[in-house]
Short mmCIF file of C-alpha atoms in Angstrom, two decimals:
data_model
loop_
_atom_site.label_atom_id
_atom_site.label_comp_id
_atom_site.label_asym_id
_atom_site.label_seq_id
_atom_site.Cartn_x
_atom_site.Cartn_y
_atom_site.Cartn_z
CA UNK A 960 -0.02 0.04 0.11
CA UNK A 961 2.93 2.59 0.67
CA UNK A 962 4.41 1.83 -2.29
CA UNK A 963 1.28 2.19 -4.38
CA UNK A 964 1.01 5.60 -2.42
CA UNK A 965 4.28 6.66 -3.18
CA UNK A 966 3.97 5.49 -7.02
CA UNK A 967 0.79 7.85 -7.54
CA UNK A 968 2.61 10.96 -5.89
CA UNK A 969 5.04 10.28 -8.79
CA UNK A 970 2.13 10.13 -11.51
CA UNK A 971 1.82 13.08 -14.12
CA UNK A 972 -1.86 13.46 -13.32
CA UNK A 973 -0.78 14.15 -9.60
CA UNK A 974 1.47 17.28 -10.40
CA UNK A 975 -1.23 18.08 -13.17
CA UNK A 976 -3.75 18.24 -9.94
CA UNK A 977 -1.43 20.08 -7.61
CA UNK A 978 -0.63 23.04 -10.75
CA UNK A 979 -4.37 23.40 -10.99
CA UNK A 980 -4.67 23.86 -7.64
CA UNK A 981 -1.62 26.24 -7.19
CA UNK A 982 -2.92 28.14 -9.93
CA UNK A 983 -5.88 28.51 -8.49
CA UNK A 984 -5.17 29.78 -5.44
CA UNK A 985 -2.92 31.98 -6.91
CA UNK A 986 -5.80 33.48 -8.91
CA UNK A 987 -7.59 33.80 -5.67
CA UNK A 988 -5.27 35.96 -4.06
CA UNK A 989 -4.33 37.96 -6.95
CA UNK A 990 -7.78 38.91 -6.83
CA UNK A 991 -7.89 39.72 -3.35
CA UNK A 992 -5.20 41.61 -3.75
CA UNK A 993 -6.24 43.39 -6.47
CA UNK A 994 -9.60 44.27 -4.53
CA UNK A 995 -7.16 45.73 -1.36
CA UNK A 996 -5.60 47.91 -3.84
CA UNK A 997 -8.83 49.17 -5.17
CA UNK A 998 -9.91 49.81 -1.65
CA UNK A 999 -6.60 51.45 -0.98
CA UNK A 1000 -6.69 53.71 -3.77
CA UNK A 1001 -10.06 54.89 -3.15
CA UNK A 1002 -9.74 55.61 0.26
CA UNK A 1003 -6.72 57.70 -0.60
CA UNK A 1004 -8.88 59.55 -3.42
CA UNK A 1005 -11.56 60.14 -0.47
CA UNK A 1006 -8.91 61.36 1.84
CA UNK A 1007 -6.38 63.66 -0.34
CA UNK A 1008 -8.77 64.64 -3.67
CA UNK A 1009 -11.36 66.79 -3.38
CA UNK A 1010 -15.08 65.35 -4.39
CA UNK A 1011 -15.85 65.67 -8.28
CA UNK A 1012 -19.58 66.78 -7.00
CA UNK A 1013 -20.15 70.12 -6.11
CA UNK A 1014 -18.93 71.00 -2.42
CA UNK A 1015 -21.85 72.53 -0.26
CA UNK A 1016 -20.94 75.98 1.37
CA UNK A 1017 -22.55 74.64 4.82
CA UNK A 1018 -19.86 72.38 4.99
CA UNK A 1019 -17.02 74.89 5.53
CA UNK A 1020 -15.10 74.74 8.83
CA UNK A 1021 -16.42 77.46 10.98
CA UNK A 1022 -13.32 78.56 12.19
CA UNK A 1023 -11.91 79.21 8.04
CA UNK A 1024 -14.31 79.90 6.48
CA UNK A 1025 -13.98 83.99 6.15
CA UNK A 1026 -10.48 83.59 5.43
CA UNK A 1027 -11.52 80.58 2.71
CA UNK A 1028 -13.98 82.75 1.26
CA UNK A 1029 -12.36 86.56 1.61
CA UNK A 1030 -11.37 88.24 -1.43
CA UNK A 1031 -10.13 91.65 -0.83
CA UNK A 1032 -9.86 91.98 -4.90
CA UNK A 1033 -13.58 91.79 -5.28
CA UNK A 1034 -15.26 95.14 -4.60
CA UNK A 1035 -18.22 95.52 -2.64
CA UNK A 1036 -21.36 96.09 -4.51
CA UNK A 1037 -23.50 99.34 -3.60
CA UNK A 1038 -26.90 99.02 -2.65
CA UNK A 1039 -27.64 101.12 -6.36
CA UNK A 1040 -25.19 98.70 -7.76
CA UNK A 1041 -27.65 95.85 -6.56
CA UNK A 1042 -30.75 97.77 -7.19
CA UNK A 1043 -29.83 98.28 -10.39
CA UNK A 1044 -29.30 94.98 -11.31
CA UNK A 1045 -32.28 94.14 -10.50
CA UNK A 1046 -34.19 96.63 -12.38
CA UNK A 1047 -32.37 94.79 -15.44
CA UNK A 1048 -33.55 91.72 -14.41
CA UNK A 1049 -36.60 91.97 -13.32
CA UNK A 1050 -37.82 95.79 -13.86
CA UNK A 1051 -37.92 96.68 -10.17
CA UNK A 1052 -35.33 99.22 -9.37
CA UNK A 1053 -35.88 99.21 -5.73
CA UNK A 1054 -37.33 95.69 -5.41
CA UNK A 1055 -34.75 94.72 -2.65
CA UNK A 1056 -35.30 97.56 -0.40
CA UNK A 1057 -38.92 97.89 -0.75
CA UNK A 1058 -38.88 94.46 1.63
CA UNK A 1059 -36.70 95.90 4.32
CA UNK A 1060 -37.86 98.69 7.21
CA UNK A 1061 -35.84 102.26 6.35
CA UNK A 1062 -34.46 104.16 8.89
CA UNK A 1063 -33.84 107.93 7.65
CA UNK A 1064 -30.95 109.96 9.53
CA UNK A 1065 -30.73 113.60 8.61
CA UNK A 1066 -27.43 116.01 9.08
CA UNK A 1067 -27.96 119.42 8.66
CA UNK A 1068 -25.64 122.56 9.96
CA UNK A 1069 -26.96 124.24 13.20
CA UNK A 1070 -28.40 128.27 12.70
CA UNK A 1071 -25.23 129.33 13.15
CA UNK A 1072 -23.08 127.51 10.70
CA UNK A 1073 -25.57 128.37 8.19
CA UNK A 1074 -23.69 131.83 7.39
CA UNK A 1075 -21.95 132.51 4.12
CA UNK A 1076 -17.97 132.20 4.73
CA UNK A 1077 -17.49 134.82 1.62
CA UNK A 1078 -20.26 137.38 2.18
CA UNK A 1079 -21.68 136.56 5.75
CA UNK A 1080 -25.38 136.13 3.84
CA UNK A 1081 -27.84 133.42 4.92
CA UNK A 1082 -27.00 129.74 3.40
CA UNK A 1083 -30.08 127.92 2.01
CA UNK A 1084 -30.69 123.98 1.20
CA UNK A 1085 -29.46 123.70 -2.38
CA UNK A 1086 -29.55 119.63 -2.33
CA UNK A 1087 -28.96 116.62 -0.56
CA UNK A 1088 -26.49 114.07 -0.65
CA UNK A 1089 -26.99 110.66 0.59
CA UNK A 1090 -25.20 107.00 1.32
CA UNK A 1091 -27.25 103.82 1.98
CA UNK A 1092 -25.86 100.80 4.36
CA UNK A 1093 -27.46 97.65 5.71
CA UNK A 1094 -27.96 97.52 9.64
CA UNK A 1095 -27.90 94.69 11.08
CA UNK A 1096 -30.00 94.64 14.89
CA UNK A 1097 -28.82 91.93 17.13
CA UNK A 1098 -31.46 89.51 18.58
CA UNK A 1099 -32.69 91.45 22.37
CA UNK A 1100 -34.06 89.15 25.07
CA UNK A 1101 -36.71 91.07 27.40
CA UNK A 1102 -39.38 90.32 29.76
CA UNK A 1103 -42.96 90.28 28.28
CA UNK A 1104 -45.61 90.85 31.67
CA UNK A 1105 -49.22 89.65 30.42
CA UNK A 1106 -51.32 91.39 33.12
CA UNK A 1107 -55.27 91.13 32.49
CA UNK A 1108 -57.99 92.89 34.74
CA UNK A 1109 -60.93 91.58 36.31
CA UNK A 1110 -64.12 93.49 36.53
CA UNK A 1111 -66.95 93.92 38.84
CA UNK A 1112 -70.21 96.32 39.44
CA UNK A 1113 -70.07 98.73 41.69
CA UNK A 1114 -73.64 98.59 42.22
CA UNK A 1115 -74.28 94.98 42.27
CA UNK A 1116 -71.35 94.98 44.89
CA UNK A 1117 -73.71 97.17 47.20
CA UNK A 1118 -76.70 96.15 46.57
CA UNK A 1119 -77.20 92.70 45.13
CA UNK A 1120 -76.27 89.40 46.51
CA UNK A 1121 -74.47 88.17 43.48
CA UNK A 1122 -72.02 90.38 41.72
CA UNK A 1123 -70.70 89.38 37.56
CA UNK A 1124 -67.21 88.94 37.59
CA UNK A 1125 -66.02 89.86 34.02
CA UNK A 1126 -62.42 89.41 33.23
CA UNK A 1127 -60.71 90.66 29.96
CA UNK A 1128 -59.49 88.13 27.26
CA UNK A 1129 -55.86 87.18 27.49
CA UNK A 1130 -53.98 84.64 24.65
CA UNK A 1131 -52.88 81.41 26.06
CA UNK A 1132 -49.63 80.42 26.78
CA UNK A 1133 -47.64 78.34 24.46
CA UNK A 1134 -46.50 76.04 27.24
CA UNK A 1135 -47.89 76.83 30.18
CA UNK A 1136 -46.17 77.51 33.74
CA UNK A 1137 -43.04 78.40 31.91
CA UNK A 1138 -41.00 81.33 30.73
CA UNK A 1139 -41.42 80.64 26.92
CA UNK A 1140 -43.28 82.55 24.73
CA UNK A 1141 -44.43 81.90 21.06
CA UNK A 1142 -40.96 84.05 19.73
CA UNK A 1143 -38.57 82.40 22.40
CA UNK A 1144 -39.81 78.59 21.60
CA UNK A 1145 -39.28 79.50 18.07
CA UNK A 1146 -35.87 80.99 18.05
CA UNK A 1147 -34.52 78.02 20.37
CA UNK A 1148 -35.73 75.32 17.35
CA UNK A 1149 -35.07 77.92 14.61
CA UNK A 1150 -31.43 78.12 16.16
CA UNK A 1151 -31.22 74.24 16.73
CA UNK A 1152 -32.55 73.07 13.57
CA UNK A 1153 -31.92 75.40 11.04
CA UNK A 1154 -28.68 77.09 12.27
CA UNK A 1155 -27.29 74.24 13.88
CA UNK A 1156 -26.53 75.68 16.89
CA UNK A 1157 -26.34 73.17 20.05
CA UNK A 1158 -28.30 73.88 23.04
CA UNK A 1159 -25.09 74.22 25.13
CA UNK A 1160 -24.44 77.15 22.88
CA UNK A 1161 -27.51 78.65 22.96
CA UNK A 1162 -27.26 78.51 27.06
CA UNK A 1163 -23.96 80.22 26.47
CA UNK A 1164 -25.71 82.72 24.09
CA UNK A 1165 -28.59 83.72 26.28
CA UNK A 1166 -25.95 84.06 28.89
CA UNK A 1167 -23.91 86.92 27.33
CA UNK A 1168 -27.74 88.40 27.33
CA UNK A 1169 -27.85 88.43 31.27
CA UNK A 1170 -30.54 85.57 30.96
CA UNK A 1171 -29.98 82.25 32.43
CA UNK A 1172 -31.54 79.62 31.07
CA UNK A 1173 -30.05 76.15 31.19
CA UNK A 1174 -30.10 73.75 28.24
CA UNK A 1175 -32.19 71.13 29.88
CA UNK A 1176 -34.78 73.97 30.19
CA UNK A 1177 -34.81 75.15 26.52
CA UNK A 1178 -34.68 71.10 25.56
CA UNK A 1179 -37.86 71.21 27.65
CA UNK A 1180 -39.14 73.71 25.30
CA UNK A 1181 -38.43 72.06 22.24
CA UNK A 1182 -39.97 68.83 23.33
CA UNK A 1183 -42.97 70.13 24.42
CA UNK A 1184 -43.57 72.61 21.57
CA UNK A 1185 -42.87 69.91 19.11
CA UNK A 1186 -45.27 67.30 20.76
CA UNK A 1187 -48.06 69.38 21.54
CA UNK A 1188 -48.27 71.72 19.31
CA UNK A 1189 -45.72 70.96 16.02
CA UNK A 1190 -46.67 67.12 15.79
CA UNK A 1191 -50.38 68.44 15.00
CA UNK A 1192 -49.19 70.24 11.84
CA UNK A 1193 -46.80 67.11 10.97
CA UNK A 1194 -49.94 64.41 10.89
CA UNK A 1195 -51.83 66.59 8.62
CA UNK A 1196 -48.75 66.48 6.84
CA UNK A 1197 -48.51 62.77 6.67
CA UNK A 1198 -51.73 62.09 5.56
CA UNK A 1199 -51.68 64.71 2.54
CA UNK A 1200 -48.21 63.09 1.45
CA UNK A 1201 -49.85 59.73 1.61
CA UNK A 1202 -52.38 60.73 -0.55
CA UNK A 1203 -49.83 61.58 -3.30
CA UNK A 1204 -48.74 58.86 -5.90
CA UNK A 1205 -45.03 59.71 -6.52
CA UNK A 1206 -42.68 59.93 -3.30
CA UNK A 1207 -39.01 59.71 -2.44
CA UNK A 1208 -37.46 57.89 0.40
CA UNK A 1209 -34.15 57.82 2.16
CA UNK A 1210 -32.43 57.31 5.47
CA UNK A 1211 -29.85 57.78 7.87
CA UNK A 1212 -28.15 56.91 10.80
CA UNK A 1213 -28.54 59.00 14.37
CA UNK A 1214 -26.94 57.89 17.82
CA UNK A 1215 -29.43 58.54 20.77
CA UNK A 1216 -27.72 57.58 24.16
CA UNK A 1217 -30.82 56.95 26.85
CA UNK A 1218 -32.80 54.25 25.29
CA UNK A 1219 -34.30 51.60 27.41
CA UNK A 1220 -32.27 48.00 26.82
CA UNK A 1221 -30.13 49.90 24.37
CA UNK A 1222 -26.20 50.44 24.65
CA UNK A 1223 -25.45 54.16 24.12
CA UNK A 1224 -23.25 53.11 21.23
CA UNK A 1225 -26.31 51.67 19.57
CA UNK A 1226 -26.97 53.03 15.76
CA UNK A 1227 -30.87 54.56 15.11
CA UNK A 1228 -32.09 55.78 12.13
CA UNK A 1229 -33.81 59.12 10.51
CA UNK A 1230 -36.10 57.83 7.59
CA UNK A 1231 -37.08 60.65 5.31
CA UNK A 1232 -40.14 60.78 3.16
CA UNK A 1233 -40.68 63.60 0.67
CA UNK A 1234 -43.07 64.56 -2.50
CA UNK A 1235 -42.03 64.64 -5.78
CA UNK A 1236 -40.90 67.44 -8.23
CA UNK A 1237 -44.79 67.79 -9.55
CA UNK A 1238 -46.43 68.33 -5.76
CA UNK A 1239 -46.23 70.50 -3.21
CA UNK A 1240 -43.23 70.29 -1.36
CA UNK A 1241 -43.61 67.88 1.56
CA UNK A 1242 -40.40 66.91 3.94
CA UNK A 1243 -41.08 64.09 6.77
CA UNK A 1244 -38.52 62.68 8.50
CA UNK A 1245 -39.51 59.64 10.74
CA UNK A 1246 -37.15 58.36 13.90
CA UNK A 1247 -36.78 54.50 14.30
CA UNK A 1248 -34.18 52.33 16.44
CA UNK A 1249 -33.25 50.56 13.56
CA UNK A 1250 -33.39 49.98 9.86
CA UNK A 1251 -36.02 47.32 9.69
CA UNK A 1252 -38.62 46.96 6.56
CA UNK A 1253 -41.64 47.24 8.87
CA UNK A 1254 -40.71 50.49 9.40
CA UNK A 1255 -41.43 51.94 6.02
CA UNK A 1256 -44.01 49.60 5.67
CA UNK A 1257 -45.59 51.02 8.90
CA UNK A 1258 -45.20 54.74 7.72
CA UNK A 1259 -46.28 54.41 3.97
CA UNK A 1260 -49.45 52.51 5.30
CA UNK A 1261 -51.80 53.19 2.94
CA UNK A 1262 -50.00 54.93 0.32
CA UNK A 1263 -50.31 54.00 -3.70
CA UNK A 1264 -47.91 54.61 -6.33
CA UNK A 1265 -44.32 55.14 -7.27
CA UNK A 1266 -41.17 55.32 -4.40
CA UNK A 1267 -37.96 56.59 -5.85
CA UNK A 1268 -35.46 54.78 -3.11
CA UNK A 1269 -31.60 53.72 -3.58
CA UNK A 1270 -30.85 50.22 -3.66
CA UNK A 1271 -31.40 49.40 0.12
CA UNK A 1272 -33.41 46.31 0.12
CA UNK A 1273 -35.94 47.29 3.01
CA UNK A 1274 -38.04 49.07 0.89
CA UNK A 1275 -38.99 45.36 -1.33
CA UNK A 1276 -42.29 44.13 -0.91
CA UNK A 1277 -44.32 47.36 -0.24
CA UNK A 1278 -47.58 46.82 -0.83
CA UNK A 1279 -49.11 48.62 -3.80
CA UNK A 1280 -46.02 50.33 -4.35
CA UNK A 1281 -43.57 50.77 -7.81
CA UNK A 1282 -39.94 51.23 -6.83
CA UNK A 1283 -37.99 53.45 -8.86
CA UNK A 1284 -34.33 52.83 -8.47
CA UNK A 1285 -32.02 55.34 -8.54
CA UNK A 1286 -29.33 56.78 -11.61
CA UNK A 1287 -27.25 58.43 -9.64
CA UNK A 1288 -26.00 55.84 -7.23
CA UNK A 1289 -25.55 53.54 -10.47
CA UNK A 1290 -23.68 56.08 -11.86
CA UNK A 1291 -21.09 56.93 -8.68
CA UNK A 1292 -19.89 52.74 -8.84
CA UNK A 1293 -18.43 53.23 -12.38
CA UNK A 1294 -17.33 56.68 -11.13
CA UNK A 1295 -15.54 55.54 -7.83
CA UNK A 1296 -14.58 51.50 -10.28
CA UNK A 1297 -12.88 54.03 -12.26
CA UNK A 1298 -10.67 56.01 -9.49
CA UNK A 1299 -9.92 52.69 -8.11
CA UNK A 1300 -8.09 51.25 -11.04
CA UNK A 1301 -4.38 51.56 -11.52
CA UNK A 1302 -2.80 53.71 -14.41
CA UNK A 1303 -1.70 50.28 -15.75
CA UNK A 1304 -5.27 48.93 -15.72
CA UNK A 1305 -5.77 49.94 -19.47
CA UNK A 1306 -8.42 47.55 -20.37
CA UNK A 1307 -10.81 47.65 -17.53
CA UNK A 1308 -10.47 51.33 -17.23
CA UNK A 1309 -11.94 51.46 -21.02
CA UNK A 1310 -14.72 49.36 -19.81
CA UNK A 1311 -15.26 51.09 -16.68
CA UNK A 1312 -15.90 54.51 -18.67
CA UNK A 1313 -17.68 52.46 -21.25
CA UNK A 1314 -20.57 51.79 -18.38
CA UNK A 1315 -20.06 55.72 -16.95
CA UNK A 1316 -20.91 56.73 -20.55
CA UNK A 1317 -24.36 55.05 -20.81
CA UNK A 1318 -25.53 56.46 -17.35
CA UNK A 1319 -24.16 59.93 -18.23
CA UNK A 1320 -26.00 59.57 -21.77
CA UNK A 1321 -29.37 59.05 -19.95
CA UNK A 1322 -28.57 62.23 -17.31
CA UNK A 1323 -27.87 64.36 -20.99
CA UNK A 1324 -31.17 63.00 -22.08
CA UNK A 1325 -32.90 64.16 -18.87
CA UNK A 1326 -31.13 67.77 -18.87
CA UNK A 1327 -32.76 67.73 -22.71
CA UNK A 1328 -36.74 67.12 -20.94
CA UNK A 1329 -36.02 69.47 -17.89
CA UNK A 1330 -38.57 72.11 -19.14
CA UNK A 1331 -41.36 69.68 -21.06
CA UNK A 1332 -44.98 68.41 -19.74
CA UNK A 1333 -44.95 64.86 -18.13
CA UNK A 1334 -46.35 63.18 -20.92
CA UNK A 1335 -43.82 64.87 -23.52
CA UNK A 1336 -40.84 63.85 -21.09
CA UNK A 1337 -42.88 60.21 -20.91
CA UNK A 1338 -43.03 59.68 -24.92
CA UNK A 1339 -39.09 61.39 -25.61
CA UNK A 1340 -37.74 58.96 -23.11
CA UNK A 1341 -39.60 55.78 -24.64
CA UNK A 1342 -37.90 57.27 -27.65
CA UNK A 1343 -34.50 58.49 -26.53
CA UNK A 1344 -33.77 56.74 -23.45
CA UNK A 1345 -35.25 53.40 -24.11
CA UNK A 1346 -32.49 52.32 -26.97
CA UNK A 1347 -29.83 53.50 -24.58
CA UNK A 1348 -31.38 51.36 -21.55
CA UNK A 1349 -31.31 48.17 -24.08
CA UNK A 1350 -27.83 48.77 -24.92
CA UNK A 1351 -26.81 49.27 -21.58
CA UNK A 1352 -28.48 46.02 -20.34
CA UNK A 1353 -26.96 44.26 -22.93
CA UNK A 1354 -23.85 45.36 -22.60
CA UNK A 1355 -23.89 44.59 -18.78
CA UNK A 1356 -24.87 41.02 -19.45
CA UNK A 1357 -21.77 40.81 -21.76
CA UNK A 1358 -19.45 42.23 -19.20
CA UNK A 1359 -20.63 39.90 -16.15
CA UNK A 1360 -18.38 36.81 -16.79
CA UNK A 1361 -15.27 38.74 -17.58
CA UNK A 1362 -14.75 41.16 -14.79
CA UNK A 1363 -14.18 39.88 -11.16
CA UNK A 1364 -17.24 39.75 -8.61
CA UNK A 1365 -16.00 41.14 -5.74
CA UNK A 1366 -13.86 44.15 -7.92
CA UNK A 1367 -15.41 47.89 -7.93
CA UNK A 1368 -16.16 47.26 -11.59
CA UNK A 1369 -17.65 43.94 -10.79
CA UNK A 1370 -19.89 45.80 -8.31
CA UNK A 1371 -21.20 48.39 -10.48
CA UNK A 1372 -22.38 45.99 -12.96
CA UNK A 1373 -23.78 43.25 -10.44
CA UNK A 1374 -25.26 46.77 -8.49
CA UNK A 1375 -26.98 47.86 -12.22
CA UNK A 1376 -28.37 43.80 -12.81
CA UNK A 1377 -29.89 43.21 -9.61
CA UNK A 1378 -31.50 47.01 -9.74
CA UNK A 1379 -32.43 46.77 -13.33
CA UNK A 1380 -36.30 46.64 -12.97
CA UNK A 1381 -36.04 49.56 -10.50
CA UNK A 1382 -33.64 51.29 -13.00
CA UNK A 1383 -35.82 51.24 -15.98
CA UNK A 1384 -38.98 52.29 -13.90
CA UNK A 1385 -38.74 55.92 -14.47
CA UNK A 1386 -39.83 55.22 -17.99
CA UNK A 1387 -43.41 54.07 -16.72
CA UNK A 1388 -44.40 57.50 -15.79
CA UNK A 1389 -43.04 61.62 -17.01
CA UNK A 1390 -43.83 62.87 -13.44
CA UNK A 1391 -40.54 60.26 -12.48
CA UNK A 1392 -37.28 61.36 -11.50
CA UNK A 1393 -34.20 59.51 -12.97
CA UNK A 1394 -32.49 59.61 -9.83
CA UNK A 1395 -33.01 59.94 -5.58
CA UNK A 1396 -31.25 63.31 -5.37
CA UNK A 1397 -34.09 64.76 -4.22
CA UNK A 1398 -34.33 62.63 -1.11
CA UNK A 1399 -30.41 63.03 -0.58
CA UNK A 1400 -30.79 66.66 -0.86
CA UNK A 1401 -33.82 66.76 1.35
CA UNK A 1402 -31.75 64.49 4.37
CA UNK A 1403 -28.72 66.68 3.82
CA UNK A 1404 -29.65 69.66 6.64
CA UNK A 1405 -30.02 66.77 9.19
CA UNK A 1406 -26.59 65.42 8.36
CA UNK A 1407 -25.29 68.50 8.57
CA UNK A 1408 -26.83 69.69 11.72
CA UNK A 1409 -26.25 65.85 13.31
CA UNK A 1410 -22.47 66.84 12.97
CA UNK A 1411 -23.08 69.92 15.15
CA UNK A 1412 -24.98 68.54 18.23
CA UNK A 1413 -23.80 64.35 17.05
CA UNK A 1414 -26.91 62.74 19.25
CA UNK A 1415 -29.86 62.82 20.98
CA UNK A 1416 -30.24 62.11 24.76
CA UNK A 1417 -33.22 60.52 24.52
CA UNK A 1418 -35.49 58.31 21.92
CA UNK A 1419 -38.18 61.14 22.84
CA UNK A 1420 -36.02 63.66 21.95
CA UNK A 1421 -34.98 62.27 18.78
CA UNK A 1422 -38.95 62.35 17.64
CA UNK A 1423 -39.43 65.47 18.34
CA UNK A 1424 -36.17 66.18 16.30
CA UNK A 1425 -37.70 64.40 13.46
CA UNK A 1426 -41.00 66.63 13.79
CA UNK A 1427 -39.18 70.04 13.89
CA UNK A 1428 -37.07 69.26 10.94
CA UNK A 1429 -40.02 68.22 9.09
CA UNK A 1430 -41.65 71.41 9.71
CA UNK A 1431 -39.10 73.49 8.85
CA UNK A 1432 -37.55 71.69 6.53
CA UNK A 1433 -41.02 71.58 4.62
CA UNK A 1434 -41.66 75.56 5.33
CA UNK A 1435 -38.47 76.53 3.78
CA UNK A 1436 -39.08 74.16 0.54
CA UNK A 1437 -42.52 76.38 0.97
CA UNK A 1438 -40.80 79.53 0.67
CA UNK A 1439 -41.24 80.17 4.36
CA UNK A 1440 -39.46 81.97 7.20
CA UNK A 1441 -38.71 79.33 9.63
CA UNK A 1442 -38.44 81.73 12.42
CA UNK A 1443 -41.84 83.50 11.72
CA UNK A 1444 -43.50 80.54 11.01
CA UNK A 1445 -42.98 78.54 13.70
CA UNK A 1446 -43.47 81.88 15.76
CA UNK A 1447 -47.08 82.09 13.79
CA UNK A 1448 -48.09 78.89 15.00
CA UNK A 1449 -47.12 78.68 18.65
CA UNK A 1450 -49.22 81.82 18.83
CA UNK A 1451 -52.20 80.73 17.07
CA UNK A 1452 -52.30 76.87 18.00
CA UNK A 1453 -52.77 77.40 21.51
CA UNK A 1454 -55.68 79.55 20.99
CA UNK A 1455 -58.02 77.36 18.57
CA UNK A 1456 -59.87 74.13 18.66
CA UNK A 1457 -57.07 71.94 17.07
CA UNK A 1458 -59.67 69.20 16.32
CA UNK A 1459 -60.75 71.06 13.84
CA UNK A 1460 -59.18 69.78 10.81
CA UNK A 1461 -60.74 72.55 8.04
CA UNK A 1462 -59.11 75.34 10.54
CA UNK A 1463 -55.74 73.29 11.14
CA UNK A 1464 -55.53 73.03 7.27
CA UNK A 1465 -54.74 76.82 7.02
CA UNK A 1466 -51.77 76.42 9.28
CA UNK A 1467 -49.90 74.09 6.71
CA UNK A 1468 -46.81 75.48 5.03
CA UNK A 1469 -48.05 75.75 1.81
CA UNK A 1470 -51.32 77.22 2.83
CA UNK A 1471 -52.61 80.90 1.20
CA UNK A 1472 -54.00 81.59 4.42
CA UNK A 1473 -50.59 82.68 6.16
CA UNK A 1474 -49.89 85.69 6.51
CA UNK A 1475 -47.48 87.74 4.57
CA UNK A 1476 -44.78 87.82 7.51
CA UNK A 1477 -44.48 84.03 7.33
CA UNK A 1478 -43.01 84.26 4.09
CA UNK A 1479 -39.26 84.96 2.51
CA UNK A 1480 -39.44 88.14 1.25
CA UNK A 1481 -39.33 88.33 -2.96
CA UNK A 1482 -35.85 89.00 -4.17
#
């Protein structure tokens, strides 16, 4: 037996098998090495190179923003220059100034100075010279005392057994037993959720006004205002959102420190749902502990129509919903595949560029159709985009066996093939969009704000944050000033019957019944 075993190792078949095994191991190791090299190049690119996408000015460092953007060679425009440009564009010379209150300061000579230096005669007003400048008035804090008077009848006091008492009407407080006024509550929310100022910085800011209010108190104002008043508006917005038939969805992470039976390092999620380009802007955020599929299923219960999403499978299986994929994600994958390749990979580089070219062609067609009607867009897409999709689909099938599945290019191809039904769904209706960038743009304010305050302390606070973000972002997209709108809500809602849906609808961000001061002045 030993001789037989020894002999078998000396056969040519044995060494062929060994050689094949070693070749397979070598190929696997080379593929793994290429994958690590791709990841290294991508990480270097992300770390040191500028992004190909447009940089958001809000992401500039707070410390060096002035130095980065200052340019002493640029001449500062005058008010006259600004209004002159407005006249050329919109035909209204003083349009910008008309939206601002004006204060006039006059400078005259005294009676003693109105004497001619030549002949000693009296001077008269010949003309005037004027300059204009913008004056900024910082926030002010003052105490408002609400005093209502109680009245009784003198005659009844002296002659009758019962004396009628009449009390003057006074607005209901936005937060009973609290110092919070409608404007104070609105200002605290606006500073945190629009300007990104965390509560500990607001606390210090108020101290410089001579006001000592702890961040805990400010947090109480926020939670009470959101859960008592703003949630009423949020619920009405959600009801109207679900009546639409084309929405966008996305999600991002959030850390909540104090959740029952969960470590402080646990990752929670903010889900975003919003309206599309053809409907009134509605932007809603929903806080949940996980990224589970049950959350969009619950939130979108009753919705029927199209839903723009990325490649996350958590949206699969939504009843009566057609998922519309995101070509921006597909294009981004091919862009990263190009960045991950070494300069020597000429053949693979050509293939990645071919895939990217298909994506770019579809976006070029969309730019041409930007201003046409939904019906014309639907027809032109079938005429122009459908052939591109057919050619791209054939190209993907052809390239699949030729690339390493775990390479960046392999992943880009796999993404498109796995998402193909979603990716071609935008052809079904001219109102649909080719990407989910609308949702990504709407979730960006939350992501930027999250960088400033990092986490929420409690789940209750996270839910309040979701409600407030929903209100202010929807307000902004409907042309409202968030502070003025929040102040208006906090003044009016405590003094009305909030169960009256018709009256409540007059306070939604797109309502034509909102006062003009809630709206951002047109420029």
